[in-house]
Amino acid sequence: MTPEHSHHPDAIVERLAAGSRPTYVRDFVYGGIDGAITTFAIVAGVVGASLSSGIIVILGIANLLADGFSMAASNYSGTKADIDNVERIREIEARHIDTDPEGEREEVRQILAGMGLTPPTLDEAVQSITADERRWIEFMVTQEYGLAAVNPSPMRAGLATFVAFAICGAVPLLPFRAPYVTPSLLAGQAPLALSIGMTGIVFFGIGAIKSRWAVTSWWRSGLETLFIGGMAAFFAYGAGWLFSSLFDVAI
């Protein structure tokens, strides 16, 4: 099996010098899945209520803008809160090192001992880590609190969520406007059936792509995401049909 990266000494030096880089895969997947699910849920619910395609498009676009921005803003705020928390921990550790350095050294010693280090290697490791305050603080942030030393940009995280939400969320709406653009493709086809098929492809595609950063096979991850989206659509359609029957809503 071919390794994911080279283990040549020069390649290792270059890779470590570059440092860790934040990834926005989670934000894109999160936005894409939610965008497709919520928009298709609106489509299914409105169709279940026997309302017009115009209402579907209006509500769908409103969802893309309002819910997409809301998710992006929430992700931005959540990511920023995580970063602020890491900075707060850094300040706490810096204060502890200044006021009680021996106590902090003992914490480092016990953490390393828990990793299996024993004297004299343990003593040398403690001395090396605590010799530099910045390295000492980062060690405590990651090892004592379990926090990430490298965090993504809140703005980029929010933008990735919004873009994915808008792109994937627009797919369920296309069949209801597409006859004006591609009439031959939709000739004799029910827009809802096409919307189901296109949205299913989006769900499966997102899951398959997500497997690139997981140990799950691409087809299993795709089917899992497809199942989650399908269940959301099923309940939305059922709710629309039920309430239209109860309240006699129809065009």
mmCIF file of C-alpha atoms in Angstrom:
data_model
loop_
_atom_site.group_PDB
_atom_site.id
_atom_site.type_symbol
_atom_site.label_atom_id
_atom_site.label_comp_id
_atom_site.label_asym_id
_atom_site.label_seq_id
_atom_site.Cartn_x
_atom_site.Cartn_y
_atom_site.Cartn_z
ATOM 1 C CA MET A 1 0.000 0.000 0.000
ATOM 2 C CA THR A 2 1.375 3.420 -0.975
ATOM 3 C CA PRO A 3 1.888 5.786 2.008
ATOM 4 C CA GLU A 4 -0.157 9.011 2.089
ATOM 5 C CA HIS A 5 3.052 11.074 2.194
ATOM 6 C CA SER A 6 6.793 10.634 1.796
ATOM 7 C CA HIS A 7 8.946 9.628 4.759
ATOM 8 C CA HIS A 8 12.182 10.870 3.251
ATOM 9 C CA PRO A 9 14.018 13.005 5.869
ATOM 10 C CA ASP A 10 13.872 16.143 3.693
ATOM 11 C CA ALA A 11 10.160 15.658 3.037
ATOM 12 C CA ILE A 12 9.506 15.202 6.760
ATOM 13 C CA VAL A 13 11.410 18.395 7.596
ATOM 14 C CA GLU A 14 9.425 20.333 4.988
ATOM 15 C CA ARG A 15 6.074 18.927 6.146
ATOM 16 C CA LEU A 16 6.725 19.628 9.835
ATOM 17 C CA ALA A 17 7.998 23.124 9.059
ATOM 18 C CA ALA A 18 4.743 23.911 7.267
ATOM 19 C CA GLY A 19 2.840 23.073 10.447
ATOM 20 C CA SER A 20 -0.746 21.986 10.836
ATOM 21 C CA ARG A 21 -3.336 23.655 8.663
ATOM 22 C CA PRO A 22 -7.019 23.996 9.514
ATOM 23 C CA THR A 23 -9.511 22.204 7.305
ATOM 24 C CA TYR A 24 -12.984 23.372 6.343
ATOM 25 C CA VAL A 25 -14.275 20.008 5.194
ATOM 26 C CA ARG A 26 -16.557 19.678 8.236
ATOM 27 C CA ASP A 27 -18.054 23.111 7.581
ATOM 28 C CA PHE A 28 -18.696 22.360 3.904
ATOM 29 C CA VAL A 29 -20.200 18.922 4.592
ATOM 30 C CA TYR A 30 -22.298 20.334 7.417
ATOM 31 C CA GLY A 31 -23.666 23.129 5.242
ATOM 32 C CA GLY A 32 -24.193 20.918 2.195
ATOM 33 C CA ILE A 33 -26.141 18.216 4.010
ATOM 34 C CA ASP A 34 -28.290 20.686 5.917
ATOM 35 C CA GLY A 35 -28.940 22.788 2.828
ATOM 36 C CA ALA A 36 -30.135 19.818 0.788
ATOM 37 C CA ILE A 37 -32.181 18.373 3.649
ATOM 38 C CA THR A 38 -33.952 21.568 4.705
ATOM 39 C CA THR A 39 -34.717 22.738 1.175
ATOM 40 C CA PHE A 40 -35.994 19.361 0.075
ATOM 41 C CA ALA A 41 -37.993 19.150 3.296
ATOM 42 C CA ILE A 42 -39.713 22.370 2.232
ATOM 43 C CA VAL A 43 -40.285 20.981 -1.268
ATOM 44 C CA ALA A 44 -41.704 17.721 0.073
ATOM 45 C CA GLY A 45 -43.825 19.445 2.678
ATOM 46 C CA VAL A 46 -45.353 21.926 0.227
ATOM 47 C CA VAL A 47 -46.002 19.212 -2.376
ATOM 48 C CA GLY A 48 -47.514 17.073 0.363
ATOM 49 C CA ALA A 49 -49.836 19.975 1.132
ATOM 50 C CA SER A 50 -50.813 20.178 -2.572
ATOM 51 C CA LEU A 51 -49.616 23.761 -2.967
ATOM 52 C CA SER A 52 -48.312 25.325 -6.177
ATOM 53 C CA SER A 53 -44.783 25.116 -7.547
ATOM 54 C CA GLY A 54 -44.512 28.890 -7.228
ATOM 55 C CA ILE A 55 -44.870 28.614 -3.471
ATOM 56 C CA ILE A 56 -42.225 25.882 -3.464
ATOM 57 C CA VAL A 57 -39.726 28.138 -5.225
ATOM 58 C CA ILE A 58 -40.508 31.171 -3.051
ATOM 59 C CA LEU A 59 -40.177 29.244 0.195
ATOM 60 C CA GLY A 60 -37.123 27.410 -1.083
ATOM 61 C CA ILE A 61 -35.260 30.575 -2.027
ATOM 62 C CA ALA A 62 -36.242 32.193 1.266
ATOM 63 C CA ASN A 63 -34.810 29.148 3.035
ATOM 64 C CA LEU A 64 -31.570 29.308 1.048
ATOM 65 C CA LEU A 65 -30.999 32.922 2.020
ATOM 66 C CA ALA A 66 -32.340 33.044 5.566
ATOM 67 C CA ASP A 67 -31.416 29.598 6.860
ATOM 68 C CA GLY A 68 -28.136 29.588 4.956
ATOM 69 C CA PHE A 69 -27.089 32.892 6.495
ATOM 70 C CA SER A 70 -28.289 31.749 9.913
ATOM 71 C CA MET A 71 -26.199 28.582 9.709
ATOM 72 C CA ALA A 72 -23.163 30.511 8.491
ATOM 73 C CA ALA A 73 -23.514 33.056 11.301
ATOM 74 C CA SER A 74 -23.962 30.286 13.866
ATOM 75 C CA ASN A 75 -20.898 28.431 12.586
ATOM 76 C CA TYR A 76 -18.903 31.679 12.614
ATOM 77 C CA SER A 77 -19.927 32.388 16.212
ATOM 78 C CA GLY A 78 -19.317 28.808 17.318
ATOM 79 C CA THR A 79 -15.865 28.670 15.707
ATOM 80 C CA LYS A 80 -14.942 32.036 17.225
ATOM 81 C CA ALA A 81 -16.128 30.830 20.636
ATOM 82 C CA ASP A 82 -13.817 27.809 20.351
ATOM 83 C CA ILE A 83 -10.886 30.061 19.460
ATOM 84 C CA ASP A 84 -11.682 32.467 22.300
ATOM 85 C CA ASN A 85 -11.799 29.531 24.709
ATOM 86 C CA VAL A 86 -8.345 28.364 23.617
ATOM 87 C CA GLU A 87 -6.984 31.888 24.142
ATOM 88 C CA ARG A 88 -8.593 31.964 27.590
ATOM 89 C CA ILE A 89 -6.885 28.678 28.494
ATOM 90 C CA ARG A 90 -3.546 30.007 27.225
ATOM 91 C CA GLU A 91 -3.884 33.038 29.500
ATOM 92 C CA ILE A 92 -4.753 30.807 32.464
ATOM 93 C CA GLU A 93 -1.744 28.573 31.869
ATOM 94 C CA ALA A 94 0.566 31.565 31.426
ATOM 95 C CA ARG A 95 -0.648 32.928 34.764
ATOM 96 C CA HIS A 96 -0.201 29.548 36.471
ATOM 97 C CA ILE A 97 3.325 29.191 35.100
ATOM 98 C CA ASP A 98 4.143 32.648 36.445
ATOM 99 C CA THR A 99 2.639 32.086 39.906
ATOM 100 C CA ASP A 100 3.279 28.371 40.486
ATOM 101 C CA PRO A 101 5.881 27.036 38.019
ATOM 102 C CA GLU A 102 6.705 23.960 40.103
ATOM 103 C CA GLY A 103 3.064 22.945 40.240
ATOM 104 C CA GLU A 104 2.813 23.275 36.454
ATOM 105 C CA ARG A 105 5.996 21.247 36.003
ATOM 106 C CA GLU A 106 4.457 18.510 38.120
ATOM 107 C CA GLU A 107 1.416 18.531 35.837
ATOM 108 C CA VAL A 108 3.696 18.112 32.816
ATOM 109 C CA ARG A 109 5.532 15.292 34.598
ATOM 110 C CA GLN A 110 2.313 13.394 35.389
ATOM 111 C CA ILE A 111 0.943 13.855 31.861
ATOM 112 C CA LEU A 112 4.147 12.466 30.347
ATOM 113 C CA ALA A 113 4.255 9.657 32.910
ATOM 114 C CA GLY A 114 0.731 8.742 31.844
ATOM 115 C CA MET A 115 2.067 8.428 28.294
ATOM 116 C CA GLY A 116 4.551 5.814 29.474
ATOM 117 C CA LEU A 117 7.723 7.877 29.924
ATOM 118 C CA THR A 118 9.973 6.880 32.834
ATOM 119 C CA PRO A 119 13.141 8.414 34.363
ATOM 120 C CA PRO A 120 15.590 9.529 33.171
ATOM 121 C CA THR A 121 13.761 10.110 29.863
ATOM 122 C CA LEU A 122 10.806 11.572 31.778
ATOM 123 C CA ASP A 123 12.986 14.133 33.553
ATOM 124 C CA GLU A 124 14.648 15.174 30.300
ATOM 125 C CA ALA A 125 11.292 15.577 28.537
ATOM 126 C CA VAL A 126 9.891 17.716 31.367
ATOM 127 C CA GLN A 127 12.993 19.908 31.287
ATOM 128 C CA SER A 128 12.823 20.295 27.515
ATOM 129 C CA ILE A 129 9.114 21.221 27.428
ATOM 130 C CA THR A 130 9.257 23.669 30.329
ATOM 131 C CA ALA A 131 12.405 25.377 29.038
ATOM 132 C CA ASP A 132 10.313 27.397 26.576
ATOM 133 C CA GLU A 133 7.167 29.082 27.908
ATOM 134 C CA ARG A 134 5.341 29.138 24.574
ATOM 135 C CA ARG A 135 5.979 25.413 24.022
ATOM 136 C CA TRP A 136 5.020 24.767 27.643
ATOM 137 C CA ILE A 137 1.670 26.568 27.247
ATOM 138 C CA GLU A 138 0.857 24.804 23.969
ATOM 139 C CA PHE A 139 1.631 21.451 25.577
ATOM 140 C CA MET A 140 -0.811 22.159 28.390
ATOM 141 C CA VAL A 141 -3.499 23.377 25.981
ATOM 142 C CA THR A 142 -3.364 20.207 23.904
ATOM 143 C CA GLN A 143 -2.493 17.592 26.532
ATOM 144 C CA GLU A 144 -4.215 18.812 29.712
ATOM 145 C CA TYR A 145 -7.346 20.315 28.128
ATOM 146 C CA GLY A 146 -7.484 18.305 24.900
ATOM 147 C CA LEU A 147 -7.936 21.437 22.778
ATOM 148 C CA ALA A 148 -6.665 21.993 19.247
ATOM 149 C CA ALA A 149 -3.577 24.170 18.923
ATOM 150 C CA VAL A 150 -4.552 25.191 15.369
ATOM 151 C CA ASN A 151 -8.038 26.545 14.760
ATOM 152 C CA PRO A 152 -9.845 27.450 11.539
ATOM 153 C CA SER A 153 -10.758 30.997 10.565
ATOM 154 C CA PRO A 154 -14.316 31.803 11.747
ATOM 155 C CA MET A 155 -14.974 33.811 8.578
ATOM 156 C CA ARG A 156 -13.831 31.003 6.274
ATOM 157 C CA ALA A 157 -15.746 28.418 8.279
ATOM 158 C CA GLY A 158 -18.941 30.466 8.001
ATOM 159 C CA LEU A 159 -18.381 31.128 4.303
ATOM 160 C CA ALA A 160 -17.791 27.435 3.574
ATOM 161 C CA THR A 161 -21.039 26.569 5.332
ATOM 162 C CA PHE A 162 -23.041 29.204 3.432
ATOM 163 C CA VAL A 163 -21.617 28.292 0.014
ATOM 164 C CA ALA A 164 -22.257 24.581 0.533
ATOM 165 C CA PHE A 165 -25.740 25.284 1.879
ATOM 166 C CA ALA A 166 -26.651 27.473 -1.106
ATOM 167 C CA ILE A 167 -25.241 25.133 -3.769
ATOM 168 C CA CYS A 168 -26.643 21.878 -2.404
ATOM 169 C CA GLY A 169 -29.849 23.489 -1.210
ATOM 170 C CA ALA A 170 -30.617 24.868 -4.665
ATOM 171 C CA VAL A 171 -30.680 21.402 -6.254
ATOM 172 C CA PRO A 172 -34.159 20.336 -4.992
ATOM 173 C CA LEU A 173 -35.642 23.534 -6.440
ATOM 174 C CA LEU A 174 -34.258 23.186 -9.966
ATOM 175 C CA PRO A 175 -36.962 20.869 -11.382
ATOM 176 C CA PHE A 176 -39.643 23.404 -10.449
ATOM 177 C CA ARG A 177 -38.021 26.170 -12.520
ATOM 178 C CA ALA A 178 -36.068 24.103 -15.030
ATOM 179 C CA PRO A 179 -38.910 23.656 -17.569
ATOM 180 C CA TYR A 180 -38.228 27.211 -18.700
ATOM 181 C CA VAL A 181 -34.582 26.332 -19.285
ATOM 182 C CA THR A 182 -34.501 22.659 -20.296
ATOM 183 C CA PRO A 183 -38.017 21.690 -21.405
ATOM 184 C CA SER A 184 -36.877 18.583 -23.299
ATOM 185 C CA LEU A 185 -35.231 17.143 -20.193
ATOM 186 C CA LEU A 186 -38.412 17.480 -18.147
ATOM 187 C CA ALA A 187 -40.912 16.559 -20.837
ATOM 188 C CA GLY A 188 -43.469 14.236 -19.248
ATOM 189 C CA GLN A 189 -41.585 14.121 -15.952
ATOM 190 C CA ALA A 190 -43.050 15.105 -12.589
ATOM 191 C CA PRO A 191 -40.901 17.831 -10.973
ATOM 192 C CA LEU A 192 -41.137 16.161 -7.558
ATOM 193 C CA ALA A 193 -39.789 12.867 -8.921
ATOM 194 C CA LEU A 194 -36.865 14.684 -10.493
ATOM 195 C CA SER A 195 -36.298 16.656 -7.322
ATOM 196 C CA ILE A 196 -36.187 13.421 -5.336
ATOM 197 C CA GLY A 197 -33.679 11.878 -7.719
ATOM 198 C CA MET A 198 -31.432 14.948 -7.919
ATOM 199 C CA THR A 199 -31.489 15.487 -4.163
ATOM 200 C CA GLY A 200 -30.724 11.810 -3.583
ATOM 201 C CA ILE A 201 -27.659 12.160 -5.792
ATOM 202 C CA VAL A 202 -26.551 15.187 -3.757
ATOM 203 C CA PHE A 203 -26.986 13.302 -0.476
ATOM 204 C CA PHE A 204 -25.070 10.302 -1.751
ATOM 205 C CA GLY A 205 -22.361 12.493 -3.295
ATOM 206 C CA ILE A 206 -21.786 14.438 -0.085
ATOM 207 C CA GLY A 207 -21.521 11.216 1.878
ATOM 208 C CA ALA A 208 -19.151 9.685 -0.662
ATOM 209 C CA ILE A 209 -16.919 12.769 -0.606
ATOM 210 C CA LYS A 210 -17.025 12.828 3.194
ATOM 211 C CA SER A 211 -15.542 9.329 3.262
ATOM 212 C CA ARG A 212 -12.308 10.812 1.907
ATOM 213 C CA TRP A 213 -11.632 12.018 5.465
ATOM 214 C CA ALA A 214 -12.997 8.953 7.242
ATOM 215 C CA VAL A 215 -12.329 5.228 7.506
ATOM 216 C CA THR A 216 -15.808 4.357 6.166
ATOM 217 C CA SER A 217 -16.051 3.176 2.547
ATOM 218 C CA TRP A 218 -17.393 5.727 0.067
ATOM 219 C CA TRP A 219 -20.524 3.769 -0.762
ATOM 220 C CA ARG A 220 -21.404 3.127 2.899
ATOM 221 C CA SER A 221 -20.902 6.785 3.794
ATOM 222 C CA GLY A 222 -22.976 7.788 0.764
ATOM 223 C CA LEU A 223 -25.833 5.459 1.673
ATOM 224 C CA GLU A 224 -25.767 6.643 5.295
ATOM 225 C CA THR A 225 -26.132 10.288 4.239
ATOM 226 C CA LEU A 226 -28.792 9.333 1.694
ATOM 227 C CA PHE A 227 -30.753 7.548 4.424
ATOM 228 C CA ILE A 228 -30.581 10.552 6.771
ATOM 229 C CA GLY A 229 -31.767 12.916 4.049
ATOM 230 C CA GLY A 230 -34.464 10.506 2.927
ATOM 231 C CA MET A 231 -35.893 10.226 6.422
ATOM 232 C CA ALA A 232 -36.051 14.019 6.766
ATOM 233 C CA ALA A 233 -37.857 14.278 3.423
ATOM 234 C CA PHE A 234 -40.260 11.477 4.338
ATOM 235 C CA PHE A 235 -41.315 13.138 7.582
ATOM 236 C CA ALA A 236 -41.634 16.545 5.909
ATOM 237 C CA TYR A 237 -43.817 15.164 3.117
ATOM 238 C CA GLY A 238 -45.926 13.249 5.617
ATOM 239 C CA ALA A 239 -46.379 16.356 7.778
ATOM 240 C CA GLY A 240 -47.436 18.410 4.750
ATOM 241 C CA TRP A 241 -49.937 15.765 3.629
ATOM 242 C CA LEU A 242 -51.321 15.318 7.152
ATOM 243 C CA PHE A 243 -51.865 18.992 7.886
ATOM 244 C CA SER A 244 -53.302 19.694 4.444
ATOM 245 C CA SER A 245 -55.877 16.956 5.153
ATOM 246 C CA LEU A 246 -56.646 18.231 8.644
ATOM 247 C CA PHE A 247 -57.048 21.859 7.635
ATOM 248 C CA ASP A 248 -58.243 21.274 4.076
ATOM 249 C CA VAL A 249 -55.373 23.304 2.562
ATOM 250 C CA ALA A 250 -55.267 23.188 -1.206
ATOM 251 C CA ILE A 251 -54.867 25.420 -4.195
#
